[in-house]
Amino acid sequence: MKIFTLSCLMAAASLQAVFAQVLIAPETDMNSTVIPDTNTTTTESTTSDTSYSLADTSATSTPTILNSVQVLVDNNLEVGGANFPFIYLPEQRIALRGAASCSKLGELLYSAQSRSLPSVQKMLTQVAPNVTEFWIDTGASDSLYLTSCDTLVMKDGKATVKTGGSCLRLLPSLCSNVNVSGKVTVQTSLGRVTGARDAMGFRFQGIRYAQAPVGSLRFAAPVPVTTKWSSAVDATTPGNKCPQLGDLPGGKEDCLFLNVFTPILNAEDKNLLPVMFYLHGGSFTTGTGSDPAFNPANMASRGQVVVVTINYRLGLLGFLERVDAGISRSTLPGNQGVRDMLVALKWVQDNIASFGGDKSKVTVFGESAGGHAVRTLLSMPVAAKGLFRAAIAQSDPIDLPFNNVKTASTVVSGGAMTLLNCIDLACMRSKTVDELLAVQNTIVSQSIAHAPEESFLELIKPSVDGILIHNNFDQLIAGKDGGFVKVPMMIGTMKNEADGFLPSLGQSTPMPPTVMGATLATILGYQRAMVTIGYGLYPIDGSNPDGTREAEGLFASDYLWVCPTQFIAKAYAATNTPVYQYQFQRGYNPNRPSGDICATHVCHGDDVALVFASPSLMNNASTYPWTAADAALSRTVMDRWTAFATTGGNPNPAGDSNPAWPQYDGKTQSIYMFDTTNTVSTGGIRPQFCGFMDQAIHYDFQL
């Protein structure tokens, strides 16, 4: 008996040694996920096109290669609601190798206790519906994973634990997800990029997508990064934001970076996830893709999508042109910020598969000026061809048209050059960033006097340049000048979009009724303001101490956002291109002071938290109380955004108990109303008021 036992032990040891050799043999799939080996580190330098690096610092680890890795979380968007996160390794392996693969991530095989089974089965049904068995370890497996191993069995959508099975079968593995401070490296078309891992998935920040637009490249079209690098670059922290003033001034010209948030790495082609490409707002003069307010970790996790956020050039640095002064577009192209967006979208086409994304399933979305940027991309059927398949425009101030040559070249760029005493591009390139920002601020401050019909909110913005953009969006939808990018679109507004902008007109507190006429004249010009007052559709409630601002807010919301959005939706639907319209009747922004009119209204920007459920917000309860009702509305919103991206144009998630969202058409005019109880409205929004604007005073883009 002793001889038999000794023989068995020797055989087991020999078998274990063979398995160990298999485990440490490198896998050669160049699309593999790269997991740094924490036992061996070396300092590596970063190379790139020029003297600047492709990220802020260099990665410092020697990697070991694994195959596909997917982080799964039953994420209900509530505080502390990331339930039972685990990692799915779809590669089929014997149990010992599955355990070793988990170990490379600093994890163990998942214990799959009974309390976690509902969450586990929910996620596996979603991402691996055809897989029936997975390696786990409830503690009943033998320590060497040789003779008796645990598995989780899926049957008819239900998960059960099976113990005592053979360890030599080839099955996918489930790992724990508790060691969330590790790094991961992926192979892109240009070289390796190292990012970070957390409970929600993987994040890669500060990835350079174009050369630094400095020196001779200031005001030039972006130059994509094309030179390969040999050492992994560190993408664990955001890159520089673009120069700006505003609430958070600062930034550097070397700012063309993007960020990728993904729940999966090194996926097989059939498992690649939809991509959501976000464009930040900020009137084309402020903002950054790394703003914590729209950290997309929860969106990527819950929606099982890959989210990309980007920086693009802002202000004069992003929209300088002087065709009126004889400086050709071959020398000074204009729309530099728009060109940045196009290069970033092309980067996605070339590289997103390395981050688990499907380049054929890209949805562009953005809020405020980001929504305007989405409109801009839709207006470029040649330049944007094949770069995205669906679009979401949130709170785009659609009344504001693209700039014409007068505004873009003469008022904005010409005005700035005059203030700087510059007559050529060389002079403009010699100025400091601070000098450019100072004159930009002066030009914007004077904009109401120079071009009131175009500049109430965005003086600096994309222009009709005859190269990328050939006409305003309504004309392109009507079939003129090459048309538009015909993809499904989701578009909508907040109930009280304009109220938050009244302080920019000096109206931070209740105002006397006499101010109303001046406000209308500022937005419309004198003649159309008199017509509007004459129709009496926006009376001031004398019993309300804040009646003037209430009436002004209603008018400005209708004119700049609500009614032109409906006008465009109707025109879009008439081309037989799917369009879905919405309005938020409830938002999220708990930090409004009591005197702020938006403390009791649903204002511009109050949708951002509901779309993203940013962890930065949810982890700061003292400043941002996030209730179960907030989480419920956020789930409704986020699920529709990600369903739209996943399907390429249908915002109705499977198995959802909320009302179905019908496609908009000019007859029924169905609009989804996001609220504590979600509803579908028919017959359009505020038809009397929007009918007046459609027919009596028209919109700025029609003038």
PDB file of C-alpha atoms in Angstrom, residues 24-231:
ATOM      1  CA  ILE A  24       4.328  29.320 -18.137  1.00  0.00           C
ATOM      2  CA  ALA A  25       4.690  28.720 -21.861  1.00  0.00           C
ATOM      3  CA  PRO A  26       3.833  32.029 -23.537  1.00  0.00           C
ATOM      4  CA  GLU A  27       0.736  32.179 -25.683  1.00  0.00           C
ATOM      5  CA  THR A  28       1.502  33.733 -29.035  1.00  0.00           C
ATOM      6  CA  ASP A  29      -1.789  35.326 -30.072  1.00  0.00           C
ATOM      7  CA  MET A  30      -0.809  38.928 -30.847  1.00  0.00           C
ATOM      8  CA  ASN A  31      -4.302  40.060 -29.908  1.00  0.00           C
ATOM      9  CA  SER A  32      -3.884  38.630 -26.434  1.00  0.00           C
ATOM     10  CA  THR A  33      -4.379  40.593 -23.283  1.00  0.00           C
ATOM     11  CA  VAL A  34      -1.079  41.367 -21.622  1.00  0.00           C
ATOM     12  CA  ILE A  35      -0.995  41.026 -17.855  1.00  0.00           C
ATOM     13  CA  PRO A  36       2.128  42.376 -16.142  1.00  0.00           C
ATOM     14  CA  ASP A  37       4.063  39.865 -14.065  1.00  0.00           C
ATOM     15  CA  THR A  38       4.261  41.468 -10.632  1.00  0.00           C
ATOM     16  CA  ASN A  39       7.342  39.425  -9.737  1.00  0.00           C
ATOM     17  CA  THR A  40       9.547  40.963 -12.438  1.00  0.00           C
ATOM     18  CA  THR A  41       9.725  44.643 -13.288  1.00  0.00           C
ATOM     19  CA  THR A  42      11.967  46.616 -15.569  1.00  0.00           C
ATOM     20  CA  THR A  43      11.974  50.285 -16.397  1.00  0.00           C
ATOM     21  CA  GLU A  44      11.228  50.878 -20.059  1.00  0.00           C
ATOM     22  CA  SER A  45      11.443  54.077 -22.072  1.00  0.00           C
ATOM     23  CA  THR A  46       8.801  55.237 -24.512  1.00  0.00           C
ATOM     24  CA  THR A  47       9.424  56.171 -28.116  1.00  0.00           C
ATOM     25  CA  SER A  48       7.146  58.089 -30.441  1.00  0.00           C
ATOM     26  CA  ASP A  49       6.984  60.270 -33.529  1.00  0.00           C
ATOM     27  CA  THR A  50       8.941  63.140 -32.020  1.00  0.00           C
ATOM     28  CA  SER A  51      10.547  64.102 -28.738  1.00  0.00           C
ATOM     29  CA  TYR A  52       7.295  63.971 -26.759  1.00  0.00           C
ATOM     30  CA  SER A  53       5.982  60.723 -25.311  1.00  0.00           C
ATOM     31  CA  LEU A  54       2.794  58.892 -26.218  1.00  0.00           C
ATOM     32  CA  ALA A  55       1.631  59.150 -22.632  1.00  0.00           C
ATOM     33  CA  ASP A  56       2.740  61.101 -19.627  1.00  0.00           C
ATOM     34  CA  THR A  57       5.058  58.397 -18.247  1.00  0.00           C
ATOM     35  CA  SER A  58       6.446  55.056 -19.348  1.00  0.00           C
ATOM     36  CA  ALA A  59       5.170  51.668 -18.277  1.00  0.00           C
ATOM     37  CA  THR A  60       7.468  49.710 -15.996  1.00  0.00           C
ATOM     38  CA  SER A  61       6.670  46.011 -16.147  1.00  0.00           C
ATOM     39  CA  THR A  62       7.540  42.854 -18.041  1.00  0.00           C
ATOM     40  CA  PRO A  63       4.275  41.270 -19.193  1.00  0.00           C
ATOM     41  CA  THR A  64       2.919  37.761 -19.264  1.00  0.00           C
ATOM     42  CA  ILE A  65       0.303  37.063 -21.934  1.00  0.00           C
ATOM     43  CA  LEU A  66      -3.199  35.675 -21.408  1.00  0.00           C
ATOM     44  CA  ASN A  67      -6.219  35.392 -23.665  1.00  0.00           C
ATOM     45  CA  SER A  68      -9.642  37.013 -23.370  1.00  0.00           C
ATOM     46  CA  VAL A  69     -10.585  38.596 -20.024  1.00  0.00           C
ATOM     47  CA  GLN A  70     -14.045  40.005 -19.236  1.00  0.00           C
ATOM     48  CA  VAL A  71     -15.098  41.708 -15.993  1.00  0.00           C
ATOM     49  CA  LEU A  72     -18.748  41.070 -15.103  1.00  0.00           C
ATOM     50  CA  VAL A  73     -20.738  42.937 -12.452  1.00  0.00           C
ATOM     51  CA  ASP A  74     -24.431  42.855 -11.624  1.00  0.00           C
ATOM     52  CA  ASN A  75     -24.373  46.648 -11.515  1.00  0.00           C
ATOM     53  CA  ASN A  76     -27.635  48.239 -10.383  1.00  0.00           C
ATOM     54  CA  LEU A  77     -26.088  51.746 -10.231  1.00  0.00           C
ATOM     55  CA  GLU A  78     -26.891  52.112  -6.553  1.00  0.00           C
ATOM     56  CA  VAL A  79     -24.308  53.170  -3.995  1.00  0.00           C
ATOM     57  CA  GLY A  80     -22.521  49.964  -3.074  1.00  0.00           C
ATOM     58  CA  GLY A  81     -24.597  48.204  -5.703  1.00  0.00           C
ATOM     59  CA  ALA A  82     -21.830  46.628  -7.782  1.00  0.00           C
ATOM     60  CA  ASN A  83     -22.966  43.164  -6.764  1.00  0.00           C
ATOM     61  CA  PHE A  84     -20.623  40.176  -6.788  1.00  0.00           C
ATOM     62  CA  PRO A  85     -18.088  41.201  -9.434  1.00  0.00           C
ATOM     63  CA  PHE A  86     -16.209  38.354 -11.065  1.00  0.00           C
ATOM     64  CA  ILE A  87     -14.022  37.735 -14.099  1.00  0.00           C
ATOM     65  CA  TYR A  88     -14.895  35.515 -17.029  1.00  0.00           C
ATOM     66  CA  LEU A  89     -12.098  33.797 -18.964  1.00  0.00           C
ATOM     67  CA  PRO A  90     -13.768  32.196 -22.010  1.00  0.00           C
ATOM     68  CA  GLU A  91     -10.656  30.314 -23.150  1.00  0.00           C
ATOM     69  CA  GLN A  92     -11.263  26.594 -22.528  1.00  0.00           C
ATOM     70  CA  ARG A  93      -8.627  25.116 -20.221  1.00  0.00           C
ATOM     71  CA  ILE A  94      -8.186  22.271 -17.764  1.00  0.00           C
ATOM     72  CA  ALA A  95      -8.960  23.273 -14.175  1.00  0.00           C
ATOM     73  CA  LEU A  96      -5.323  23.679 -13.118  1.00  0.00           C
ATOM     74  CA  ARG A  97      -4.609  26.020 -15.970  1.00  0.00           C
ATOM     75  CA  GLY A  98      -7.827  27.930 -15.333  1.00  0.00           C
ATOM     76  CA  ALA A  99      -6.743  28.481 -11.727  1.00  0.00           C
ATOM     77  CA  ALA A 100      -3.295  29.594 -12.878  1.00  0.00           C
ATOM     78  CA  SER A 101      -4.837  32.055 -15.323  1.00  0.00           C
ATOM     79  CA  CYS A 102      -6.831  33.567 -12.466  1.00  0.00           C
ATOM     80  CA  SER A 103      -3.621  33.719 -10.444  1.00  0.00           C
ATOM     81  CA  LYS A 104      -1.937  35.803 -13.141  1.00  0.00           C
ATOM     82  CA  LEU A 105      -4.635  38.385 -12.464  1.00  0.00           C
ATOM     83  CA  GLY A 106      -3.985  38.150  -8.734  1.00  0.00           C
ATOM     84  CA  GLU A 107      -7.229  36.215  -8.305  1.00  0.00           C
ATOM     85  CA  LEU A 108      -8.544  32.753  -7.390  1.00  0.00           C
ATOM     86  CA  LEU A 109     -11.184  30.654  -9.060  1.00  0.00           C
ATOM     87  CA  TYR A 110     -14.539  32.184  -8.120  1.00  0.00           C
ATOM     88  CA  SER A 111     -16.158  30.708  -5.020  1.00  0.00           C
ATOM     89  CA  ALA A 112     -19.738  31.187  -6.332  1.00  0.00           C
ATOM     90  CA  GLN A 113     -21.570  31.041  -3.013  1.00  0.00           C
ATOM     91  CA  SER A 114     -25.340  30.603  -3.029  1.00  0.00           C
ATOM     92  CA  ARG A 115     -26.039  34.279  -2.324  1.00  0.00           C
ATOM     93  CA  SER A 116     -24.115  35.308  -5.438  1.00  0.00           C
ATOM     94  CA  LEU A 117     -25.705  32.814  -7.825  1.00  0.00           C
ATOM     95  CA  PRO A 118     -28.601  35.063  -8.973  1.00  0.00           C
ATOM     96  CA  SER A 119     -26.159  37.796  -9.988  1.00  0.00           C
ATOM     97  CA  VAL A 120     -23.770  35.335 -11.608  1.00  0.00           C
ATOM     98  CA  GLN A 121     -26.460  33.606 -13.630  1.00  0.00           C
ATOM     99  CA  LYS A 122     -27.849  36.973 -14.752  1.00  0.00           C
ATOM    100  CA  MET A 123     -24.495  38.103 -16.140  1.00  0.00           C
ATOM    101  CA  LEU A 124     -23.573  34.757 -17.703  1.00  0.00           C
ATOM    102  CA  THR A 125     -26.955  34.570 -19.416  1.00  0.00           C
ATOM    103  CA  GLN A 126     -26.188  37.975 -20.913  1.00  0.00           C
ATOM    104  CA  VAL A 127     -22.616  37.418 -22.115  1.00  0.00           C
ATOM    105  CA  ALA A 128     -22.272  33.627 -22.495  1.00  0.00           C
ATOM    106  CA  PRO A 129     -25.765  32.276 -23.200  1.00  0.00           C
ATOM    107  CA  ASN A 130     -24.504  29.165 -24.997  1.00  0.00           C
ATOM    108  CA  VAL A 131     -21.919  28.072 -22.418  1.00  0.00           C
ATOM    109  CA  THR A 132     -23.149  25.465 -19.940  1.00  0.00           C
ATOM    110  CA  GLU A 133     -20.266  24.865 -17.502  1.00  0.00           C
ATOM    111  CA  PHE A 134     -17.420  26.880 -15.929  1.00  0.00           C
ATOM    112  CA  TRP A 135     -14.543  26.184 -13.536  1.00  0.00           C
ATOM    113  CA  ILE A 136     -15.075  27.597 -10.032  1.00  0.00           C
ATOM    114  CA  ASP A 137     -13.831  26.631  -6.561  1.00  0.00           C
ATOM    115  CA  THR A 138     -16.223  26.518  -3.622  1.00  0.00           C
ATOM    116  CA  GLY A 139     -13.551  24.938  -1.434  1.00  0.00           C
ATOM    117  CA  ALA A 140     -14.483  21.381  -2.336  1.00  0.00           C
ATOM    118  CA  SER A 141     -11.940  21.077  -5.167  1.00  0.00           C
ATOM    119  CA  ASP A 142      -8.701  19.297  -4.374  1.00  0.00           C
ATOM    120  CA  SER A 143      -5.836  21.697  -3.790  1.00  0.00           C
ATOM    121  CA  LEU A 144      -3.895  20.580  -6.877  1.00  0.00           C
ATOM    122  CA  TYR A 145      -6.908  20.695  -9.219  1.00  0.00           C
ATOM    123  CA  LEU A 146      -6.081  17.190 -10.423  1.00  0.00           C
ATOM    124  CA  THR A 147      -8.779  14.744  -9.364  1.00  0.00           C
ATOM    125  CA  SER A 148     -11.844  16.545  -8.003  1.00  0.00           C
ATOM    126  CA  CYS A 149     -12.929  19.990  -9.214  1.00  0.00           C
ATOM    127  CA  ASP A 150     -15.952  22.263  -8.818  1.00  0.00           C
ATOM    128  CA  THR A 151     -17.931  23.736 -11.671  1.00  0.00           C
ATOM    129  CA  LEU A 152     -20.834  26.104 -12.101  1.00  0.00           C
ATOM    130  CA  VAL A 153     -23.490  24.646 -14.376  1.00  0.00           C
ATOM    131  CA  MET A 154     -25.928  26.815 -16.345  1.00  0.00           C
ATOM    132  CA  LYS A 155     -29.179  25.223 -17.484  1.00  0.00           C
ATOM    133  CA  ASP A 156     -32.324  27.028 -18.607  1.00  0.00           C
ATOM    134  CA  GLY A 157     -30.920  30.300 -17.289  1.00  0.00           C
ATOM    135  CA  LYS A 158     -30.317  28.908 -13.787  1.00  0.00           C
ATOM    136  CA  ALA A 159     -26.944  28.440 -12.101  1.00  0.00           C
ATOM    137  CA  THR A 160     -26.104  25.499  -9.856  1.00  0.00           C
ATOM    138  CA  VAL A 161     -22.847  24.319  -8.290  1.00  0.00           C
ATOM    139  CA  LYS A 162     -21.482  20.867  -9.098  1.00  0.00           C
ATOM    140  CA  THR A 163     -18.676  19.304  -7.053  1.00  0.00           C
ATOM    141  CA  GLY A 164     -16.430  16.291  -7.499  1.00  0.00           C
ATOM    142  CA  GLY A 165     -16.101  16.415 -11.274  1.00  0.00           C
ATOM    143  CA  SER A 166     -13.120  15.574 -13.457  1.00  0.00           C
ATOM    144  CA  CYS A 167     -10.454  18.298 -13.585  1.00  0.00           C
ATOM    145  CA  LEU A 168      -9.121  17.392 -17.023  1.00  0.00           C
ATOM    146  CA  ARG A 169     -12.005  18.660 -19.123  1.00  0.00           C
ATOM    147  CA  LEU A 170     -11.612  21.852 -21.160  1.00  0.00           C
ATOM    148  CA  LEU A 171     -13.902  24.559 -19.745  1.00  0.00           C
ATOM    149  CA  PRO A 172     -13.945  28.353 -19.409  1.00  0.00           C
ATOM    150  CA  SER A 173     -13.101  29.766 -15.985  1.00  0.00           C
ATOM    151  CA  LEU A 174     -14.669  32.199 -13.544  1.00  0.00           C
ATOM    152  CA  CYS A 175     -12.257  34.136 -11.316  1.00  0.00           C
ATOM    153  CA  SER A 176     -12.776  36.308  -8.271  1.00  0.00           C
ATOM    154  CA  ASN A 177     -12.448  40.076  -8.730  1.00  0.00           C
ATOM    155  CA  VAL A 178     -11.017  41.500  -5.526  1.00  0.00           C
ATOM    156  CA  ASN A 179      -7.493  42.541  -6.528  1.00  0.00           C
ATOM    157  CA  VAL A 180      -8.537  45.704  -8.340  1.00  0.00           C
ATOM    158  CA  SER A 181      -5.294  47.660  -8.215  1.00  0.00           C
ATOM    159  CA  GLY A 182      -3.486  45.782 -10.954  1.00  0.00           C
ATOM    160  CA  LYS A 183      -2.402  46.936 -14.393  1.00  0.00           C
ATOM    161  CA  VAL A 184      -3.086  45.440 -17.800  1.00  0.00           C
ATOM    162  CA  THR A 185      -1.349  45.885 -21.136  1.00  0.00           C
ATOM    163  CA  VAL A 186      -2.812  45.487 -24.610  1.00  0.00           C
ATOM    164  CA  GLN A 187      -1.194  45.301 -28.016  1.00  0.00           C
ATOM    165  CA  THR A 188      -2.418  47.988 -30.436  1.00  0.00           C
ATOM    166  CA  SER A 189      -1.502  48.507 -34.070  1.00  0.00           C
ATOM    167  CA  LEU A 190       1.302  50.842 -32.977  1.00  0.00           C
ATOM    168  CA  GLY A 191       2.550  49.151 -29.824  1.00  0.00           C
ATOM    169  CA  ARG A 192       1.669  48.124 -26.297  1.00  0.00           C
ATOM    170  CA  VAL A 193      -0.409  50.314 -23.971  1.00  0.00           C
ATOM    171  CA  THR A 194      -0.687  49.767 -20.219  1.00  0.00           C
ATOM    172  CA  GLY A 195      -3.849  50.666 -18.337  1.00  0.00           C
ATOM    173  CA  ALA A 196      -5.470  49.934 -14.993  1.00  0.00           C
ATOM    174  CA  ARG A 197      -8.093  47.539 -13.698  1.00  0.00           C
ATOM    175  CA  ASP A 198     -10.839  48.156 -11.154  1.00  0.00           C
ATOM    176  CA  ALA A 199     -14.015  46.436  -9.992  1.00  0.00           C
ATOM    177  CA  MET A 200     -15.907  47.643 -13.072  1.00  0.00           C
ATOM    178  CA  GLY A 201     -13.410  46.742 -15.766  1.00  0.00           C
ATOM    179  CA  PHE A 202     -10.355  48.225 -17.438  1.00  0.00           C
ATOM    180  CA  ARG A 203      -9.442  51.827 -18.164  1.00  0.00           C
ATOM    181  CA  PHE A 204      -6.794  53.296 -20.433  1.00  0.00           C
ATOM    182  CA  GLN A 205      -6.361  57.049 -20.082  1.00  0.00           C
ATOM    183  CA  GLY A 206      -4.218  59.621 -21.813  1.00  0.00           C
ATOM    184  CA  ILE A 207      -3.662  57.697 -25.058  1.00  0.00           C
ATOM    185  CA  ARG A 208      -2.266  60.018 -27.698  1.00  0.00           C
ATOM    186  CA  TYR A 209      -4.201  59.840 -30.973  1.00  0.00           C
ATOM    187  CA  ALA A 210      -2.462  62.702 -32.803  1.00  0.00           C
ATOM    188  CA  GLN A 211       0.824  64.541 -32.613  1.00  0.00           C
ATOM    189  CA  ALA A 212       1.026  67.533 -30.299  1.00  0.00           C
ATOM    190  CA  PRO A 213      -0.485  70.529 -32.171  1.00  0.00           C
ATOM    191  CA  VAL A 214       2.338  72.882 -31.237  1.00  0.00           C
ATOM    192  CA  GLY A 215       4.843  74.976 -33.170  1.00  0.00           C
ATOM    193  CA  SER A 216       4.185  74.649 -36.889  1.00  0.00           C
ATOM    194  CA  LEU A 217       1.256  72.315 -36.102  1.00  0.00           C
ATOM    195  CA  ARG A 218      -0.621  74.999 -34.150  1.00  0.00           C
ATOM    196  CA  PHE A 219      -3.828  75.763 -36.116  1.00  0.00           C
ATOM    197  CA  ALA A 220      -2.963  72.942 -38.566  1.00  0.00           C
ATOM    198  CA  ALA A 221      -5.010  69.851 -39.292  1.00  0.00           C
ATOM    199  CA  PRO A 222      -4.230  67.090 -36.775  1.00  0.00           C
ATOM    200  CA  VAL A 223      -1.430  64.692 -37.685  1.00  0.00           C
ATOM    201  CA  PRO A 224      -2.231  61.112 -36.623  1.00  0.00           C
ATOM    202  CA  VAL A 225       0.355  59.134 -34.690  1.00  0.00           C
ATOM    203  CA  THR A 226       1.768  56.584 -37.140  1.00  0.00           C
ATOM    204  CA  THR A 227       5.234  55.660 -35.844  1.00  0.00           C
ATOM    205  CA  LYS A 228       5.280  52.436 -33.859  1.00  0.00           C
ATOM    206  CA  TRP A 229       6.864  52.307 -30.430  1.00  0.00           C
ATOM    207  CA  SER A 230       8.759  49.404 -28.913  1.00  0.00           C
ATOM    208  CA  SER A 231       8.043  49.823 -25.199  1.00  0.00           C
TER     209      SER A 231
END
